[in-house]
Short mmCIF file of C-alpha atoms in Angstrom, two decimals:
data_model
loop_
_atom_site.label_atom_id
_atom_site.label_comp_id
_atom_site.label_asym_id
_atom_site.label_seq_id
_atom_site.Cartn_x
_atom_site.Cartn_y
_atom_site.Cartn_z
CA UNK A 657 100.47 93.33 98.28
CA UNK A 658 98.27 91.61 95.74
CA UNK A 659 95.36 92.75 93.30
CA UNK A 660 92.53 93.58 94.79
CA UNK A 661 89.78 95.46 96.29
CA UNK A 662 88.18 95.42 99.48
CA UNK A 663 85.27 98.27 101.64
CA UNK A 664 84.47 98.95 105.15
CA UNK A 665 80.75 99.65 104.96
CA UNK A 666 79.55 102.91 106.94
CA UNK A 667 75.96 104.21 107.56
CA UNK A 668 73.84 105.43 104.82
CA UNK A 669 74.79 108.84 104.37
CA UNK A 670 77.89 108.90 105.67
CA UNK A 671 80.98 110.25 103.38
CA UNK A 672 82.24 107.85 100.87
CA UNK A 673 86.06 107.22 100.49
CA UNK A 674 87.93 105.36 97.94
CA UNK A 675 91.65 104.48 98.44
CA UNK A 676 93.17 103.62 94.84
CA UNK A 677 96.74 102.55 93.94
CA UNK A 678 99.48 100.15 93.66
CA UNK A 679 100.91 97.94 96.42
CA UNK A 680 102.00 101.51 97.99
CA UNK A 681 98.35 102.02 98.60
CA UNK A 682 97.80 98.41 99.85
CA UNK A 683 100.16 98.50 102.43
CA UNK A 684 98.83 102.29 104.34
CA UNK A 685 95.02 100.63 104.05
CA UNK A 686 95.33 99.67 107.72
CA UNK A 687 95.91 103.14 108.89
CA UNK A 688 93.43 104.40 106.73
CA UNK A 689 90.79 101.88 107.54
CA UNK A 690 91.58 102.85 111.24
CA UNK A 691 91.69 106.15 111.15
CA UNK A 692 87.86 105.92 109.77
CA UNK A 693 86.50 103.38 112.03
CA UNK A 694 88.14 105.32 115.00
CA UNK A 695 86.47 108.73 114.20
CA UNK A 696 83.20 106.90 113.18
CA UNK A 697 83.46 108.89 109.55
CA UNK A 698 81.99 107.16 106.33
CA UNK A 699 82.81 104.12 104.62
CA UNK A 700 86.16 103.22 102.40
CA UNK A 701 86.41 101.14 99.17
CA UNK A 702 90.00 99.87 98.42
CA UNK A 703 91.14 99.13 94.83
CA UNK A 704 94.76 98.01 94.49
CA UNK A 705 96.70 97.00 91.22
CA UNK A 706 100.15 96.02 91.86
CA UNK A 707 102.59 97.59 90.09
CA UNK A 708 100.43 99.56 88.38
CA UNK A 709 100.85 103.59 88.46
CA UNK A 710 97.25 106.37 87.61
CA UNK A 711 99.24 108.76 85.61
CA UNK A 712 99.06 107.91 81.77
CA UNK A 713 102.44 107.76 79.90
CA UNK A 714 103.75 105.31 82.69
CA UNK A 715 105.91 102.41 82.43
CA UNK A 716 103.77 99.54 83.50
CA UNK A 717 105.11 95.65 84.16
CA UNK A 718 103.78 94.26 80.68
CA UNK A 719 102.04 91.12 81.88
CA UNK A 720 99.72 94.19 84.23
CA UNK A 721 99.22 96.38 81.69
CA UNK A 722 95.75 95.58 81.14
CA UNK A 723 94.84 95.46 84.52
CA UNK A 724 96.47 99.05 85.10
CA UNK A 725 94.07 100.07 82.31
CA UNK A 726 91.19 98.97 84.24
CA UNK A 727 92.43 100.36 87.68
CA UNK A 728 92.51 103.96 85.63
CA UNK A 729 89.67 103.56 83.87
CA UNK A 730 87.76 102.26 86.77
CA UNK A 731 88.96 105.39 88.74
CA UNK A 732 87.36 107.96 85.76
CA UNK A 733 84.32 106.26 85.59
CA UNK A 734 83.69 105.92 89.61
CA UNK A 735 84.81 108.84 91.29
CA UNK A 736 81.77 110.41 91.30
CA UNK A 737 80.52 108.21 93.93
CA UNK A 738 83.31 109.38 96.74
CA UNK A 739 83.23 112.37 98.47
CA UNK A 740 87.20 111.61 99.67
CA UNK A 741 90.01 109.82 97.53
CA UNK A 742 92.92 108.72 98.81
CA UNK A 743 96.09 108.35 95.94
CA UNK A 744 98.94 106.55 96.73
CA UNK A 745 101.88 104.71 95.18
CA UNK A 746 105.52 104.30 94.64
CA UNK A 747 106.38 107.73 93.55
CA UNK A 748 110.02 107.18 93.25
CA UNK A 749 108.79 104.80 89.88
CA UNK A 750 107.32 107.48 88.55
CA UNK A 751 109.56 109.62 85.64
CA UNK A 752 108.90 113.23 86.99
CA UNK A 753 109.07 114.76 83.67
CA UNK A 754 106.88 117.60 82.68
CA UNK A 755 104.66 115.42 80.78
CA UNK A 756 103.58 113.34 83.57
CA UNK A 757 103.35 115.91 86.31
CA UNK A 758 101.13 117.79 83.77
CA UNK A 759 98.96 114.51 83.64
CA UNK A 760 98.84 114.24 87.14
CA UNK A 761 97.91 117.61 87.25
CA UNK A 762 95.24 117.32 84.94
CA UNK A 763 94.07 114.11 86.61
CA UNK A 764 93.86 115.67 90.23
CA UNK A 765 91.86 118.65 89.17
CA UNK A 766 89.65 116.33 87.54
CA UNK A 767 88.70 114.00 90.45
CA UNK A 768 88.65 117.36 92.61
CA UNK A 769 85.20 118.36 90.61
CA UNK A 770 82.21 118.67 92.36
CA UNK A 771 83.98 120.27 95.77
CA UNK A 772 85.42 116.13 96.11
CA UNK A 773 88.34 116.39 98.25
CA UNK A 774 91.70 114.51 97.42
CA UNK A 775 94.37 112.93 99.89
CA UNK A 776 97.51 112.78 97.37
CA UNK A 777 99.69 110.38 100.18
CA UNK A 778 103.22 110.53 99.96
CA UNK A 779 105.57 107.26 100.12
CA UNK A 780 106.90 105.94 102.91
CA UNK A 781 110.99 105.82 103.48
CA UNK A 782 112.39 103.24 100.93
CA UNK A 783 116.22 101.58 101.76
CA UNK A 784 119.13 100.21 99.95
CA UNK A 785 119.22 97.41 102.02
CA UNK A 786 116.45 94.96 103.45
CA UNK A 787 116.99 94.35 106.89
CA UNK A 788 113.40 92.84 107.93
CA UNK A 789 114.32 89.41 108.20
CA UNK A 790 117.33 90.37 110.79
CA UNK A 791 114.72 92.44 112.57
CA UNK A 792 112.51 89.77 113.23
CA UNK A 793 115.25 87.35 114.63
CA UNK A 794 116.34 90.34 116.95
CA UNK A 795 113.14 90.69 117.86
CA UNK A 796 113.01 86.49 118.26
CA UNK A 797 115.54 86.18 120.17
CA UNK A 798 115.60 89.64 122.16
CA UNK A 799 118.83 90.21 120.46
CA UNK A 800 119.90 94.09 121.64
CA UNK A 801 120.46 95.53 117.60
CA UNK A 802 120.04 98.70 116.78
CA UNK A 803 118.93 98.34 112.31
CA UNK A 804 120.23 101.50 110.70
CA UNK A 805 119.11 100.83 106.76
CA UNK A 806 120.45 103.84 104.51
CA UNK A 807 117.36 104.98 102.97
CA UNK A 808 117.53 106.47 99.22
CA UNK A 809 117.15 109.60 97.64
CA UNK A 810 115.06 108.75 95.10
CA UNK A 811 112.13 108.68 97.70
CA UNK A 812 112.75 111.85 98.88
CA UNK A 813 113.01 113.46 96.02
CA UNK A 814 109.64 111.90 94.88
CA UNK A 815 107.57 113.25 97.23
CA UNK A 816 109.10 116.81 96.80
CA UNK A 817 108.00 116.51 93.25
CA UNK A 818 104.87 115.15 94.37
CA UNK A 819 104.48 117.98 97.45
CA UNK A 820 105.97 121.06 94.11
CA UNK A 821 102.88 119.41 91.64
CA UNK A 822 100.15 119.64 94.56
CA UNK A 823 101.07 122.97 95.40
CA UNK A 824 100.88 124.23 91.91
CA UNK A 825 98.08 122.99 91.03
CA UNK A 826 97.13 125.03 93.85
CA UNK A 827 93.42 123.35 95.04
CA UNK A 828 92.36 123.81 97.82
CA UNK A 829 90.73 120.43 98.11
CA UNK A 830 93.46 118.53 97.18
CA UNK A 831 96.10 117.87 100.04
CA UNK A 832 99.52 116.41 100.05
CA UNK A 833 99.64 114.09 102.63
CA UNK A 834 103.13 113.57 104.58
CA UNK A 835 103.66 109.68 105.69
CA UNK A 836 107.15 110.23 106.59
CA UNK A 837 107.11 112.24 109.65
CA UNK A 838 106.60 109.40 111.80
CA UNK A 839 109.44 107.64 110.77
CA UNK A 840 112.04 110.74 110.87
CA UNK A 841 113.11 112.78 113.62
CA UNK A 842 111.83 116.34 113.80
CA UNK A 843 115.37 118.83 114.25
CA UNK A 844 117.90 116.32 111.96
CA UNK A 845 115.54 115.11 109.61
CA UNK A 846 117.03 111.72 109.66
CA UNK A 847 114.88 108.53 109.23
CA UNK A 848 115.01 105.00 109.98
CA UNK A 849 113.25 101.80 109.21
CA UNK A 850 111.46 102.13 113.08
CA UNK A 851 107.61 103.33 114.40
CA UNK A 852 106.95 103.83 117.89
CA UNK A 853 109.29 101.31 118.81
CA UNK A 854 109.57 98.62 116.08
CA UNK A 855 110.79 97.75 112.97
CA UNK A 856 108.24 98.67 110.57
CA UNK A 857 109.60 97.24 107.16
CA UNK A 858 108.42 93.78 105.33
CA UNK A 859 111.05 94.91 102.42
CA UNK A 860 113.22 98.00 101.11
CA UNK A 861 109.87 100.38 100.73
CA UNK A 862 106.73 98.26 102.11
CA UNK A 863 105.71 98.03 105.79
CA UNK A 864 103.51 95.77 107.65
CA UNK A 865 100.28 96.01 108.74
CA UNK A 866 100.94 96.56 112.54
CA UNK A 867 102.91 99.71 111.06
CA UNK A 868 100.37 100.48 108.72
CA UNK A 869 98.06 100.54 111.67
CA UNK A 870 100.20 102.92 113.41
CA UNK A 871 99.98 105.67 110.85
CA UNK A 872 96.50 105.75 111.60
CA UNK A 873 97.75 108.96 113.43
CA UNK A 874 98.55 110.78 110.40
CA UNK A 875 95.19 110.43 108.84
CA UNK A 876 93.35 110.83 111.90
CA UNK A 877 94.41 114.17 111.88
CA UNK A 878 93.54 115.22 108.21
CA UNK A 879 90.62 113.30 108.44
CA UNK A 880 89.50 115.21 111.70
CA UNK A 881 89.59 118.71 109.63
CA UNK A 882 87.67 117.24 107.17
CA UNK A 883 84.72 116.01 109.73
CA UNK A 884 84.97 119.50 110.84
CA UNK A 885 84.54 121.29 108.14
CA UNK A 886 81.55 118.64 107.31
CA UNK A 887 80.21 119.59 110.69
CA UNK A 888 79.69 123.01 109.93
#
């Protein structure tokens, strides 16, 4: 989950993607990066600030401040060279007042110039509790344990904020992207700290990269529209 930046090259021509955030962004990259390489589609550029949040009048951990600077500032001045973004982060940090949804507003329509379309990724379930640790000894030891962490509200409420601001802006290249489906069950809307099988969780809200690979699903299937449209 540290600072950083990485690509996955594609062929010249191909569309250009940029996946920008904090450690929220860090930890889907796998699925991301899969999702690309398995439908052959462009190349990616990663840039990850941890703890550090796009949307101006932000709380930011002091000793990152400058670097969050940079991280928006590199953002403004670079966009132009993606066709796709990809936003991501720990939207239950973020203050939800009308100030900053108007900023991230403003900042959305702005990086959606020039017909570029934008992936606004909601977060992942978050938990009171950390149970990875007694995962992996069940897992160990084949120890027969159900894990049933409580997750919050604050999450959920986050992305419906997020999910309200996309759809009034009202773009129509700029998505909400839903990351929780996989981890919640369709008719009772209940989730759990499980993909496909396994425990997915490092910590309360970050999962690990097997897991991360695993949501490759979800952007497979935005990302298949999008190569369609392309096509045509």
């Amino acid at each position: 989950m540290n600072s950083g930046q990485g690509c996955v090259p594609g062929d010249h021509g191909a569309p250009r993607f940029l996946l920008i955030g904090d450690s929220h962004a860090a930890h889907i990259a796998g699925g991301v990066i899969k999702a690309i390489k398995e439908l052959d589609f462009g190349s990616l550029k990663v840039k990850i600030e941890q703890g550090c949040v796009l949307v101006p009048s932000q709380k930011t951990y002091p000793e990152k401040d400058s670097h969050c600077v940079q991280l928006r500032q590199y953002l403004t001045d670079h966009a132009h060279e993606f066709d796709s973004i990809f936003i991501a982060s720990r939207w239950e940090s973020f203050e939800q007042s009308n100030i900053v949804t108007n900023n991230l507003k403003t900042l959305l329509a702005q990086l959606a110039e020039d017909s570029r379309t934008v992936f606004v990724t909601s977060q992942v379930p978050s938990f009171h509790r950390d149970y990875s640790r007694l995962a992996f000894i069940a897992e160990r030891y084949r120890i027969p344990m159900k894990l049933t962490p409580l997750p919050t509200g604050s999450y959920t409420a986050a992305n419906r904020w997020l999910a309200h601001t996309v759809a009034e802006l009202n773009l129509p290249n700029v998505s909400y992207l839903d990351t929780t489906q996989p981890f919640c069950e369709s008719e009772s809307g209940l989730c759990s700290g499980y993909l496909q099988g396994q425990f997915a969780y490092v910590d309360l809200n970050h999962i690990s990269i097997t897991a991360s690979r695993k949501l490759s699903t979800v952007f497979v299937k935005h990302l298949t529209t999008l190569k369609l449209a392309k096509a045509d």
